[in-house]
PDB file of C-alpha atoms in Angstrom:
ATOM      1  CA  MET A   1       0.000   0.000   0.000  1.00 50.00           C
ATOM      2  CA  HIS A   2       2.811   2.384   0.937  1.00 48.00           C
ATOM      3  CA  THR A   3       4.593   1.665  -2.359  1.00 44.00           C
ATOM      4  CA  ALA A   4       1.378   2.334  -4.299  1.00 41.00           C
ATOM      5  CA  ASN A   5       0.961   5.723  -2.574  1.00 41.00           C
ATOM      6  CA  ILE A   6       4.537   6.692  -3.395  1.00 40.00           C
ATOM      7  CA  LEU A   7       4.030   5.642  -7.017  1.00 37.00           C
ATOM      8  CA  ILE A   8       0.841   7.722  -7.299  1.00 40.00           C
ATOM      9  CA  LEU A   9       2.526  10.739  -5.693  1.00 39.00           C
ATOM     10  CA  THR A  10       5.565  10.432  -7.970  1.00 38.00           C
ATOM     11  CA  THR A  11       3.332  10.152 -11.040  1.00 37.00           C
ATOM     12  CA  ALA A  12       1.409  13.269  -9.987  1.00 39.00           C
ATOM     13  CA  ILE A  13       4.619  15.258  -9.498  1.00 40.00           C
ATOM     14  CA  VAL A  14       6.004  14.167 -12.875  1.00 38.00           C
ATOM     15  CA  ALA A  15       2.696  14.988 -14.588  1.00 39.00           C
ATOM     16  CA  GLU A  16       2.661  18.480 -13.037  1.00 43.00           C
ATOM     17  CA  THR A  17       6.264  19.054 -14.089  1.00 41.00           C
ATOM     18  CA  CYS A  18       5.551  17.931 -17.649  1.00 46.00           C
ATOM     19  CA  THR A  19       2.516  20.188 -18.013  1.00 57.00           C
ATOM     20  CA  ALA A  20       4.253  23.304 -16.667  1.00 72.00           C
ATOM     21  CA  LEU A  21       5.198  25.584 -19.549  1.00 86.00           C
ATOM     22  CA  GLY A  22       8.579  27.099 -18.841  1.00 93.00           C
ATOM     23  CA  ILE A  23      10.751  29.352 -20.942  1.00 96.00           C
ATOM     24  CA  ASN A  24       9.543  29.024 -24.519  1.00 96.00           C
ATOM     25  CA  CYS A  25       9.517  30.593 -27.972  1.00 96.00           C
ATOM     26  CA  ARG A  26       5.761  30.453 -28.456  1.00 96.00           C
ATOM     27  CA  GLY A  27       3.645  33.344 -29.615  1.00 94.00           C
ATOM     28  CA  SER A  28       1.242  34.589 -32.241  1.00 91.00           C
ATOM     29  CA  GLY A  29       1.273  33.144 -35.743  1.00 88.00           C
ATOM     30  CA  LEU A  30       2.517  36.586 -36.779  1.00 88.00           C
ATOM     31  CA  CYS A  31       5.865  35.754 -35.136  1.00 90.00           C
ATOM     32  CA  LEU A  32       6.872  33.556 -38.067  1.00 87.00           C
ATOM     33  CA  GLY A  33       9.273  35.188 -40.497  1.00 85.00           C
ATOM     34  CA  ASN A  34      10.448  37.860 -38.058  1.00 86.00           C
ATOM     35  CA  ASN A  35      13.734  36.241 -37.046  1.00 85.00           C
ATOM     36  CA  GLY A  36      16.140  38.546 -35.269  1.00 88.00           C
ATOM     37  CA  ILE A  37      13.550  41.108 -34.248  1.00 94.00           C
ATOM     38  CA  LEU A  38      13.947  40.156 -30.569  1.00 96.00           C
ATOM     39  CA  GLY A  39      17.538  41.404 -30.775  1.00 96.00           C
ATOM     40  CA  ASN A  40      16.234  44.758 -32.049  1.00 95.00           C
ATOM     41  CA  ALA A  41      13.930  44.994 -29.031  1.00 97.00           C
ATOM     42  CA  GLN A  42      16.883  44.158 -26.756  1.00 98.00           C
ATOM     43  CA  ASN A  43      18.875  47.016 -28.329  1.00 97.00           C
ATOM     44  CA  ASN A  44      15.987  49.398 -27.599  1.00 96.00           C
ATOM     45  CA  LEU A  45      15.891  48.248 -23.981  1.00 98.00           C
ATOM     46  CA  ARG A  46      19.627  48.854 -23.578  1.00 98.00           C
ATOM     47  CA  ALA A  47      19.112  52.464 -24.733  1.00 97.00           C
ATOM     48  CA  MET A  48      16.479  53.103 -22.029  1.00 97.00           C
ATOM     49  CA  ASP A  49      16.900  54.219 -18.416  1.00 97.00           C
ATOM     50  CA  PRO A  50      17.709  50.923 -16.620  1.00 98.00           C
ATOM     51  CA  ASN A  51      15.815  52.055 -13.513  1.00 98.00           C
ATOM     52  CA  GLN A  52      12.545  52.897 -15.275  1.00 98.00           C
ATOM     53  CA  ARG A  53       9.744  50.631 -13.984  1.00 98.00           C
ATOM     54  CA  PHE A  54       6.841  48.924 -15.743  1.00 98.00           C
ATOM     55  CA  THR A  55       3.927  46.830 -14.525  1.00 97.00           C
ATOM     56  CA  ASP A  56       1.868  43.993 -15.997  1.00 97.00           C
ATOM     57  CA  GLY A  57       0.475  44.707 -19.447  1.00 95.00           C
ATOM     58  CA  GLN A  58       2.520  47.822 -20.194  1.00 96.00           C
ATOM     59  CA  HIS A  59       4.381  47.659 -23.508  1.00 96.00           C
ATOM     60  CA  ILE A  60       7.967  48.347 -22.454  1.00 97.00           C
ATOM     61  CA  THR A  61       9.306  48.568 -25.991  1.00 96.00           C
ATOM     62  CA  CYS A  62       7.826  47.661 -29.364  1.00 95.00           C
ATOM     63  CA  VAL A  63       9.599  47.103 -32.675  1.00 94.00           C
ATOM     64  CA  ARG A  64       7.847  47.075 -36.059  1.00 90.00           C
ATOM     65  CA  ALA A  65       7.812  43.609 -37.616  1.00 88.00           C
ATOM     66  CA  SER A  66       8.855  42.904 -41.182  1.00 79.00           C
ATOM     67  CA  SER A  67       5.645  41.081 -42.122  1.00 71.00           C
ATOM     68  CA  PRO A  68       3.143  42.692 -44.536  1.00 70.00           C
ATOM     69  CA  THR A  69       0.520  43.270 -41.814  1.00 72.00           C
ATOM     70  CA  HIS A  70       3.030  45.434 -39.903  1.00 74.00           C
ATOM     71  CA  PRO A  71       2.341  44.323 -36.352  1.00 90.00           C
ATOM     72  CA  PHE A  72       4.837  45.174 -33.631  1.00 93.00           C
ATOM     73  CA  LEU A  73       6.874  42.850 -31.441  1.00 95.00           C
ATOM     74  CA  CYS A  74       6.203  44.184 -27.942  1.00 96.00           C
ATOM     75  CA  ILE A  75       7.855  43.279 -24.659  1.00 98.00           C
ATOM     76  CA  PHE A  76       5.583  43.184 -21.586  1.00 98.00           C
ATOM     77  CA  TYR A  77       4.988  41.379 -18.289  1.00 98.00           C
ATOM     78  CA  GLN A  78       1.942  39.246 -17.445  1.00 97.00           C
ATOM     79  CA  ASN A  79       0.527  37.877 -14.181  1.00 96.00           C
ATOM     80  CA  THR A  80       3.368  39.061 -11.951  1.00 97.00           C
ATOM     81  CA  GLY A  81       1.508  41.462  -9.671  1.00 96.00           C
ATOM     82  CA  ARG A  82       4.527  43.739  -9.326  1.00 96.00           C
ATOM     83  CA  SER A  83       6.690  46.212 -11.222  1.00 97.00           C
ATOM     84  CA  TRP A  84       9.933  45.519 -13.063  1.00 98.00           C
ATOM     85  CA  THR A  85      12.903  47.652 -14.080  1.00 98.00           C
ATOM     86  CA  VAL A  86      14.271  47.923 -17.584  1.00 98.00           C
ATOM     87  CA  SER A  87      17.455  46.312 -16.229  1.00 98.00           C
ATOM     88  CA  GLN A  88      15.488  43.238 -15.092  1.00 98.00           C
ATOM     89  CA  THR A  89      13.680  43.208 -18.430  1.00 99.00           C
ATOM     90  CA  ILE A  90      16.990  43.121 -20.310  1.00 99.00           C
ATOM     91  CA  ASP A  91      17.930  39.987 -18.333  1.00 98.00           C
ATOM     92  CA  HIS A  92      14.632  38.259 -19.166  1.00 98.00           C
ATOM     93  CA  VAL A  93      14.892  39.127 -22.868  1.00 98.00           C
ATOM     94  CA  GLN A  94      18.471  37.814 -22.854  1.00 98.00           C
ATOM     95  CA  ASN A  95      17.133  34.539 -21.418  1.00 97.00           C
ATOM     96  CA  LEU A  96      14.826  34.291 -24.448  1.00 98.00           C
ATOM     97  CA  ILE A  97      17.676  35.033 -26.847  1.00 97.00           C
ATOM     98  CA  ASP A  98      19.885  32.445 -25.105  1.00 98.00           C
ATOM     99  CA  HIS A  99      16.997  29.972 -25.466  1.00 97.00           C
ATOM    100  CA  GLU A 100      17.255  30.650 -29.234  1.00 96.00           C
ATOM    101  CA  CYS A 101      14.005  32.597 -29.496  1.00 96.00           C
ATOM    102  CA  PHE A 102      14.294  34.977 -32.465  1.00 93.00           C
ATOM    103  CA  ALA A 103      10.989  36.834 -32.208  1.00 95.00           C
ATOM    104  CA  CYS A 104       8.352  35.711 -29.707  1.00 96.00           C
ATOM    105  CA  GLY A 105       8.571  33.892 -26.399  1.00 97.00           C
ATOM    106  CA  SER A 106       7.964  33.924 -22.660  1.00 97.00           C
ATOM    107  CA  ASP A 107      10.374  33.761 -19.736  1.00 98.00           C
ATOM    108  CA  PRO A 108       9.120  32.877 -16.230  1.00 97.00           C
ATOM    109  CA  THR A 109       9.733  35.665 -13.731  1.00 97.00           C
ATOM    110  CA  ASP A 110       9.860  33.444 -10.646  1.00 93.00           C
ATOM    111  CA  PRO A 111      11.938  30.372  -9.760  1.00 91.00           C
ATOM    112  CA  GLY A 112      10.466  27.096 -10.929  1.00 89.00           C
ATOM    113  CA  ASN A 113      10.452  27.740 -14.699  1.00 88.00           C
ATOM    114  CA  ASP A 114       6.649  27.982 -14.883  1.00 87.00           C
ATOM    115  CA  VAL A 115       5.082  30.912 -16.734  1.00 85.00           C
ATOM    116  CA  LYS A 116       1.732  30.473 -14.977  1.00 86.00           C
ATOM    117  CA  HIS A 117       3.235  32.268 -11.951  1.00 89.00           C
ATOM    118  CA  GLY A 118       4.281  35.319 -13.986  1.00 96.00           C
ATOM    119  CA  GLN A 119       6.232  35.944 -17.143  1.00 97.00           C
ATOM    120  CA  LEU A 120       7.958  38.386 -19.404  1.00 98.00           C
ATOM    121  CA  THR A 121       6.406  38.032 -22.848  1.00 98.00           C
ATOM    122  CA  ALA A 122       7.618  39.012 -26.307  1.00 98.00           C
ATOM    123  CA  ASN A 123       4.706  38.782 -28.733  1.00 96.00           C
ATOM    124  CA  MET A 124       3.191  40.430 -31.781  1.00 94.00           C
ATOM    125  CA  VAL A 125       0.721  43.231 -31.114  1.00 91.00           C
ATOM    126  CA  VAL A 126      -1.373  45.005 -33.747  1.00 86.00           C
ATOM    127  CA  ASN A 127      -2.174  48.149 -31.708  1.00 80.00           C
ATOM    128  CA  ALA A 128       1.135  48.708 -29.938  1.00 78.00           C
ATOM    129  CA  ARG A 129       1.450  51.467 -27.362  1.00 72.00           C
ATOM    130  CA  ARG A 130       4.490  51.944 -25.181  1.00 62.00           C
ATOM    131  CA  GLY A 131       3.518  51.984 -21.528  1.00 56.00           C
ATOM    132  CA  MET A 132       4.935  55.388 -20.664  1.00 43.00           C
ATOM    133  CA  ASP A 133       4.550  57.280 -23.968  1.00 43.00           C
ATOM    134  CA  GLN A 134       2.058  59.710 -22.463  1.00 35.00           C
ATOM    135  CA  VAL A 135       4.464  60.585 -19.647  1.00 37.00           C
ATOM    136  CA  LEU A 136       7.936  60.260 -21.119  1.00 39.00           C
ATOM    137  CA  GLN A 137       9.268  60.478 -24.648  1.00 39.00           C
ATOM    138  CA  VAL A 138      11.973  57.803 -24.739  1.00 37.00           C
ATOM    139  CA  ARG A 139      14.375  57.918 -27.651  1.00 36.00           C
ATOM    140  CA  THR A 140      15.183  54.421 -28.884  1.00 35.00           C
ATOM    141  CA  VAL A 141      17.839  52.859 -31.078  1.00 35.00           C
ATOM    142  CA  ASP A 142      15.522  51.486 -33.793  1.00 36.00           C
ATOM    143  CA  THR A 143      13.997  54.298 -35.846  1.00 32.00           C
ATOM    144  CA  ARG A 144      11.043  52.048 -36.691  1.00 38.00           C
ATOM    145  CA  ASP A 145      10.160  51.759 -32.999  1.00 39.00           C
ATOM    146  CA  VAL A 146       6.592  52.452 -31.905  1.00 40.00           C
ATOM    147  CA  THR A 147       7.699  55.583 -30.028  1.00 37.00           C
ATOM    148  CA  ASP A 148       7.929  57.242 -33.445  1.00 35.00           C
ATOM    149  CA  GLU A 149       4.457  56.072 -34.478  1.00 36.00           C
ATOM    150  CA  LYS A 150       1.261  57.972 -33.792  1.00 33.00           C
ATOM    151  CA  ALA A 151      -1.123  55.140 -32.865  1.00 32.00           C
TER     152      ALA A 151
END
């Protein structure tokens, strides 16, 4: 009986681990064909004030995609319940690049490699709007960045 309980518990733990979605390169179907655009977003982040803070849902930086529909690749946090600095964001985007994500992806913000507890997301957005555009005009490296667009 004891062995059966251990087997059931072990199976449950393995099943939970297998279903947890960790760092990944998933995103919208619009991500296809935009290889390298995540590096452009990273360059924009490096040009920003590293201490500037953003909260869930705010578009931290957005870069125009090369696809015909002209969406933007935007970087933002989801389900974290707290604010993040640009410096922390650079680290999370670098994790995606190191994971060989070229456009879209998600990086867990908390230990455990599970995005359901909070994540930085890079994904395509049709109506991009930088989180602080109304307050601050941030000059970015990429001249096609959304900060130059009037949305």
